[in-house]
């Protein structure tokens, strides 16, 4: 299903002087929850009435309005991934089919911990900044240093990658270790990209030597570039989620995954390396 005139199917969001926008960034206005029917002008060809009825009610947490056309630059969801076979998953797939038909850029962040209300603004600002930086190369040449790898002063005073979204969580882990709340001060992680699926990042810390606090984040970008490698971004966001969990863990006993079980899950992931873009680079983590 492909629209012959994608620009004709996407609605221009009214600027209204930005009064209804949650915030702005580099000329972009960012709005809160919008249904698909508010972004698409009518039912596109190839989509049945029943499909449109279900998909049109699907909501996005945040929508970024472009400064030139006023059309959506990207529609974003942040939160838990729908369960397989659930009504939520079916509605999401229908919405994705409509989005493909009209050329709607979509970014889905799957996480049991992250939410649009708490983490959406930082994510949107980061992605827009990364895209602007990536577009700032000379001609066809990319910027000499990737946005994620720009060095500067870190929260703890060291020099490091200032555009690591997980930096605060990594600093918090060190503080928790010094306070005796963690057995190891390092936030560890990995990232992969499935050939026919999302980018995925894992992060974990060890409150006990035999127990890990684990977060996993998936990123599905459709007709949209984040300006940075999506798998690395997923790992950084997983570290952000670890930071959120650490704040809770200081007053409540967290759900921990036995270290041996985490090692087994990483080993199982390694056995699927043929399904991953670029293979698997974490064999050293498969040893207990």
CSV table of C-alpha atoms in Angstrom, one decimal:
chain,number,residue,atom,x,y,z
A,1,UNK,CA,0.0,0.0,0.0
A,2,UNK,CA,1.7,3.2,-1.2
A,3,UNK,CA,0.1,6.5,-1.6
A,4,UNK,CA,0.8,8.2,-5.0
A,5,UNK,CA,0.8,11.6,-3.2
A,6,UNK,CA,2.1,11.2,0.3
A,7,UNK,CA,2.1,15.0,0.9
A,8,UNK,CA,-1.6,15.1,0.1
A,9,UNK,CA,-2.5,12.5,2.8
A,10,UNK,CA,-0.7,14.1,5.8
A,11,UNK,CA,-2.4,16.9,7.6
A,12,UNK,CA,-0.6,20.1,8.4
A,13,UNK,CA,-0.8,20.7,12.1
A,14,UNK,CA,-2.0,24.2,12.9
A,15,UNK,CA,0.8,26.3,14.5
A,16,UNK,CA,-1.6,28.5,16.5
A,17,UNK,CA,1.4,30.4,17.7
A,18,UNK,CA,2.5,27.3,19.5
A,19,UNK,CA,-0.2,27.7,22.2
A,20,UNK,CA,-1.2,24.1,22.1
A,21,UNK,CA,2.4,22.8,21.8
A,22,UNK,CA,4.1,21.2,24.8
A,23,UNK,CA,7.5,22.7,23.8
A,24,UNK,CA,9.5,23.7,20.8
A,25,UNK,CA,13.0,22.9,19.5
A,26,UNK,CA,14.8,24.4,16.6
A,27,UNK,CA,11.6,25.7,15.0
A,28,UNK,CA,9.8,22.4,15.5
A,29,UNK,CA,6.6,22.4,17.6
A,30,UNK,CA,6.0,19.3,19.7
A,31,UNK,CA,2.4,18.3,20.5
A,32,UNK,CA,1.0,15.8,23.0
A,33,UNK,CA,-1.3,12.9,22.3
A,34,UNK,CA,-2.8,12.9,18.8
A,35,UNK,CA,-4.9,10.2,17.1
A,36,UNK,CA,-3.9,8.9,13.7
A,37,UNK,CA,-7.1,10.4,12.3
A,38,UNK,CA,-5.8,13.9,13.3
A,39,UNK,CA,-2.6,13.3,11.3
A,40,UNK,CA,-4.1,11.7,8.1
A,41,UNK,CA,-6.7,13.2,5.8
A,42,UNK,CA,-9.2,10.5,5.3
A,43,UNK,CA,-8.9,6.8,4.5
A,44,UNK,CA,-6.1,6.1,2.1
A,45,UNK,CA,-6.4,3.7,-0.9
A,46,UNK,CA,-5.9,0.0,-0.1
A,47,UNK,CA,-7.2,0.4,3.5
A,48,UNK,CA,-10.6,-1.1,4.3
A,49,UNK,CA,-13.2,0.8,6.2
A,50,UNK,CA,-12.8,-1.7,9.1
A,51,UNK,CA,-9.0,-1.3,9.1
A,52,UNK,CA,-9.3,2.5,9.0
A,53,UNK,CA,-11.9,2.5,11.8
A,54,UNK,CA,-9.5,0.6,14.1
A,55,UNK,CA,-6.3,2.3,13.0
A,56,UNK,CA,-7.7,5.9,13.1
A,57,UNK,CA,-8.3,5.6,16.8
A,58,UNK,CA,-4.7,4.7,17.6
A,59,UNK,CA,-2.9,7.4,19.5
A,60,UNK,CA,0.6,8.7,19.4
A,61,UNK,CA,2.2,10.1,22.6
A,62,UNK,CA,4.0,13.0,20.9
A,63,UNK,CA,3.9,14.5,17.4
A,64,UNK,CA,6.7,16.8,16.0
A,65,UNK,CA,5.5,19.5,13.6
A,66,UNK,CA,8.0,20.5,10.9
A,67,UNK,CA,8.8,24.2,10.7
A,68,UNK,CA,8.3,24.4,6.9
A,69,UNK,CA,5.3,22.3,5.8
A,70,UNK,CA,3.7,22.0,9.2
A,71,UNK,CA,3.3,18.3,8.6
A,72,UNK,CA,4.4,15.7,11.1
A,73,UNK,CA,8.1,15.2,11.1
A,74,UNK,CA,7.6,12.1,13.3
A,75,UNK,CA,4.9,10.6,15.5
A,76,UNK,CA,6.2,9.0,18.6
A,77,UNK,CA,5.1,6.3,21.1
A,78,UNK,CA,7.0,5.5,24.3
A,79,UNK,CA,6.0,2.7,26.6
A,80,UNK,CA,5.5,-1.1,26.9
A,81,UNK,CA,5.5,-3.1,23.8
A,82,UNK,CA,2.0,-4.6,23.2
A,83,UNK,CA,1.7,-8.3,24.0
A,84,UNK,CA,1.8,-10.7,21.0
A,85,UNK,CA,-1.7,-11.4,19.7
A,86,UNK,CA,-3.3,-8.6,21.8
A,87,UNK,CA,-5.8,-6.1,20.5
A,88,UNK,CA,-3.2,-3.4,21.1
A,89,UNK,CA,-0.7,-5.1,18.9
A,90,UNK,CA,-3.3,-5.6,16.1
A,91,UNK,CA,-4.2,-1.9,16.3
A,92,UNK,CA,-0.6,-0.9,16.2
A,93,UNK,CA,0.0,-3.0,13.1
A,94,UNK,CA,-3.0,-1.5,11.4
A,95,UNK,CA,-1.7,2.0,12.3
A,96,UNK,CA,1.7,1.0,10.8
A,97,UNK,CA,0.0,-0.1,7.6
A,98,UNK,CA,-1.8,3.2,7.3
A,99,UNK,CA,1.4,5.1,8.1
A,100,UNK,CA,3.2,3.3,5.4
A,101,UNK,CA,0.4,4.1,2.9
A,102,UNK,CA,0.6,7.8,3.6
A,103,UNK,CA,4.3,8.2,4.4
A,104,UNK,CA,3.9,9.1,8.1
A,105,UNK,CA,7.2,8.9,9.9
A,106,UNK,CA,6.9,6.9,13.1
A,107,UNK,CA,9.2,6.3,16.0
A,108,UNK,CA,8.3,3.6,18.6
A,109,UNK,CA,10.3,3.3,21.8
A,110,UNK,CA,9.4,0.0,23.6
A,111,UNK,CA,10.2,0.0,27.3
A,112,UNK,CA,8.4,-1.2,30.5
A,113,UNK,CA,9.9,1.7,32.4
A,114,UNK,CA,10.2,4.8,30.1
A,115,UNK,CA,7.2,7.0,29.6
A,116,UNK,CA,6.4,10.0,27.3
A,117,UNK,CA,5.5,12.3,30.2
A,118,UNK,CA,8.8,11.8,32.0
A,119,UNK,CA,11.2,11.1,29.2
A,120,UNK,CA,9.6,12.2,25.9
A,121,UNK,CA,10.9,15.8,25.9
A,122,UNK,CA,14.6,14.8,26.4
A,123,UNK,CA,14.3,12.1,23.7
A,124,UNK,CA,12.7,14.5,21.2
A,125,UNK,CA,15.2,17.2,21.8
A,126,UNK,CA,18.1,14.7,21.5
A,127,UNK,CA,16.8,13.3,18.3
A,128,UNK,CA,16.2,16.7,16.7
A,129,UNK,CA,19.6,17.9,17.7
A,130,UNK,CA,21.2,14.7,16.4
A,131,UNK,CA,19.4,15.0,13.1
A,132,UNK,CA,20.5,18.6,12.7
A,133,UNK,CA,24.1,17.7,13.6
A,134,UNK,CA,24.1,14.8,11.1
A,135,UNK,CA,22.8,17.1,8.4
A,136,UNK,CA,25.6,19.6,9.0
A,137,UNK,CA,28.3,17.7,7.1
A,138,UNK,CA,29.9,19.1,4.0
A,139,UNK,CA,28.2,17.9,0.8
A,140,UNK,CA,27.9,14.1,0.9
A,141,UNK,CA,30.4,13.8,3.7
A,142,UNK,CA,29.1,13.1,7.2
A,143,UNK,CA,30.2,15.0,10.2
A,144,UNK,CA,33.8,13.9,11.2
A,145,UNK,CA,32.6,12.8,14.7
A,146,UNK,CA,29.2,11.2,15.3
A,147,UNK,CA,26.8,13.1,17.6
A,148,UNK,CA,26.9,10.3,20.2
A,149,UNK,CA,30.7,10.5,20.3
A,150,UNK,CA,31.3,14.2,20.8
A,151,UNK,CA,33.6,14.6,23.9
A,152,UNK,CA,33.1,17.2,26.6
A,153,UNK,CA,32.7,17.6,30.4
A,154,UNK,CA,30.6,14.8,32.0
A,155,UNK,CA,28.4,15.2,35.2
A,156,UNK,CA,31.2,13.8,37.3
A,157,UNK,CA,33.8,16.2,35.9
A,158,UNK,CA,35.5,13.7,33.6
A,159,UNK,CA,35.9,14.0,29.9
A,160,UNK,CA,33.5,11.7,28.0
A,161,UNK,CA,30.7,11.5,25.4
A,162,UNK,CA,28.4,14.4,26.4
A,163,UNK,CA,25.6,13.1,24.2
A,164,UNK,CA,25.3,9.8,26.1
A,165,UNK,CA,21.7,9.9,27.4
A,166,UNK,CA,22.7,7.3,30.0
A,167,UNK,CA,25.5,9.5,31.5
A,168,UNK,CA,23.4,10.5,34.6
A,169,UNK,CA,22.4,6.9,35.2
A,170,UNK,CA,26.1,5.8,35.0
A,171,UNK,CA,27.0,8.6,37.5
A,172,UNK,CA,24.1,7.5,39.8
A,173,UNK,CA,25.4,3.9,39.7
A,174,UNK,CA,28.8,5.0,41.0
A,175,UNK,CA,27.1,7.0,43.8
A,176,UNK,CA,25.0,4.0,44.7
A,177,UNK,CA,28.1,1.8,44.8
A,178,UNK,CA,29.9,4.2,47.1
A,179,UNK,CA,26.8,4.2,49.3
A,180,UNK,CA,26.9,0.4,49.4
A,181,UNK,CA,23.7,-0.1,47.4
A,182,UNK,CA,25.4,-1.8,44.4
A,183,UNK,CA,28.0,-4.6,44.3
A,184,UNK,CA,29.5,-3.1,41.1
A,185,UNK,CA,29.6,0.5,40.0
A,186,UNK,CA,29.4,-0.1,36.2
A,187,UNK,CA,26.2,0.1,34.1
A,188,UNK,CA,26.9,-2.6,31.5
A,189,UNK,CA,25.1,-3.2,28.3
A,190,UNK,CA,24.8,-4.4,24.7
A,191,UNK,CA,22.9,-3.4,21.6
A,192,UNK,CA,21.8,-5.3,18.4
A,193,UNK,CA,19.7,-4.7,15.4
A,194,UNK,CA,17.4,-7.4,14.1
A,195,UNK,CA,17.4,-7.9,10.4
A,196,UNK,CA,13.6,-8.0,10.3
A,197,UNK,CA,12.8,-6.2,13.4
A,198,UNK,CA,13.7,-3.4,15.8
A,199,UNK,CA,17.0,-2.2,17.2
A,200,UNK,CA,17.4,-3.3,20.8
A,201,UNK,CA,19.5,-2.3,23.7
A,202,UNK,CA,20.1,-4.0,27.1
A,203,UNK,CA,21.5,-2.4,30.2
A,204,UNK,CA,22.1,-3.8,33.7
A,205,UNK,CA,23.7,-3.2,37.0
A,206,UNK,CA,24.4,-5.6,39.9
A,207,UNK,CA,22.8,-4.7,43.3
A,208,UNK,CA,24.3,-8.1,44.3
A,209,UNK,CA,27.1,-10.1,42.8
A,210,UNK,CA,24.6,-12.8,41.9
A,211,UNK,CA,21.7,-10.6,40.9
A,212,UNK,CA,21.2,-8.1,38.1
A,213,UNK,CA,18.7,-5.2,37.6
A,214,UNK,CA,18.0,-5.4,33.8
A,215,UNK,CA,16.3,-3.1,31.4
A,216,UNK,CA,15.6,-3.6,27.7
A,217,UNK,CA,14.5,-1.0,25.2
A,218,UNK,CA,13.5,-1.5,21.5
A,219,UNK,CA,13.4,1.2,18.8
A,220,UNK,CA,11.4,0.9,15.7
A,221,UNK,CA,11.9,3.8,13.3
A,222,UNK,CA,9.7,3.9,10.2
A,223,UNK,CA,10.6,6.4,7.5
A,224,UNK,CA,12.5,8.3,10.1
A,225,UNK,CA,16.2,8.7,11.0
A,226,UNK,CA,17.2,9.4,14.6
A,227,UNK,CA,20.5,11.1,13.6
A,228,UNK,CA,22.4,8.4,15.6
A,229,UNK,CA,22.7,4.7,15.4
A,230,UNK,CA,19.3,3.4,16.7
A,231,UNK,CA,20.8,0.3,18.4
A,232,UNK,CA,23.3,2.5,20.4
A,233,UNK,CA,20.4,4.9,21.2
A,234,UNK,CA,18.4,1.9,22.5
A,235,UNK,CA,21.2,0.9,24.8
A,236,UNK,CA,21.5,4.5,26.1
A,237,UNK,CA,17.8,4.6,26.8
A,238,UNK,CA,18.0,1.3,28.6
A,239,UNK,CA,20.6,2.9,30.8
A,240,UNK,CA,18.2,5.8,31.4
A,241,UNK,CA,15.6,3.2,32.5
A,242,UNK,CA,18.2,1.7,34.8
A,243,UNK,CA,18.6,5.2,36.4
A,244,UNK,CA,14.9,5.3,37.0
A,245,UNK,CA,14.9,1.9,38.6
A,246,UNK,CA,17.9,2.8,40.8
A,247,UNK,CA,15.9,5.6,42.4
A,248,UNK,CA,13.2,3.1,43.3
A,249,UNK,CA,15.7,0.4,44.3
A,250,UNK,CA,17.1,2.6,47.0
A,251,UNK,CA,13.9,2.4,49.0
A,252,UNK,CA,12.4,-0.8,47.7
A,253,UNK,CA,13.7,-4.3,46.9
A,254,UNK,CA,14.0,-4.5,43.1
A,255,UNK,CA,13.2,-7.5,41.0
A,256,UNK,CA,16.6,-9.0,40.2
A,257,UNK,CA,17.5,-11.5,37.5
A,258,UNK,CA,20.1,-14.1,38.6
A,259,UNK,CA,23.5,-13.4,37.0
A,260,UNK,CA,23.6,-16.9,35.5
A,261,UNK,CA,20.2,-16.4,33.9
A,262,UNK,CA,21.3,-13.1,32.3
A,263,UNK,CA,24.4,-14.8,31.0
A,264,UNK,CA,22.2,-17.6,29.5
A,265,UNK,CA,19.9,-15.0,27.8
A,266,UNK,CA,23.0,-13.3,26.3
A,267,UNK,CA,24.3,-16.7,25.1
A,268,UNK,CA,20.9,-17.4,23.5
A,269,UNK,CA,21.0,-14.1,21.8
A,270,UNK,CA,24.5,-14.9,20.4
A,271,UNK,CA,23.1,-18.1,18.9
A,272,UNK,CA,20.8,-16.0,16.7
A,273,UNK,CA,23.6,-13.9,15.3
A,274,UNK,CA,22.6,-14.7,11.8
A,275,UNK,CA,19.4,-12.8,12.4
A,276,UNK,CA,21.2,-9.7,13.4
A,277,UNK,CA,22.6,-6.9,11.3
A,278,UNK,CA,26.4,-7.0,11.7
A,279,UNK,CA,26.3,-10.2,13.7
A,280,UNK,CA,26.9,-10.4,17.5
A,281,UNK,CA,29.8,-8.5,19.1
A,282,UNK,CA,29.4,-9.6,22.8
A,283,UNK,CA,30.7,-13.2,23.0
A,284,UNK,CA,32.8,-12.1,26.0
A,285,UNK,CA,29.6,-11.6,27.9
A,286,UNK,CA,28.5,-15.2,27.4
A,287,UNK,CA,30.9,-16.4,30.0
A,288,UNK,CA,29.7,-16.4,33.6
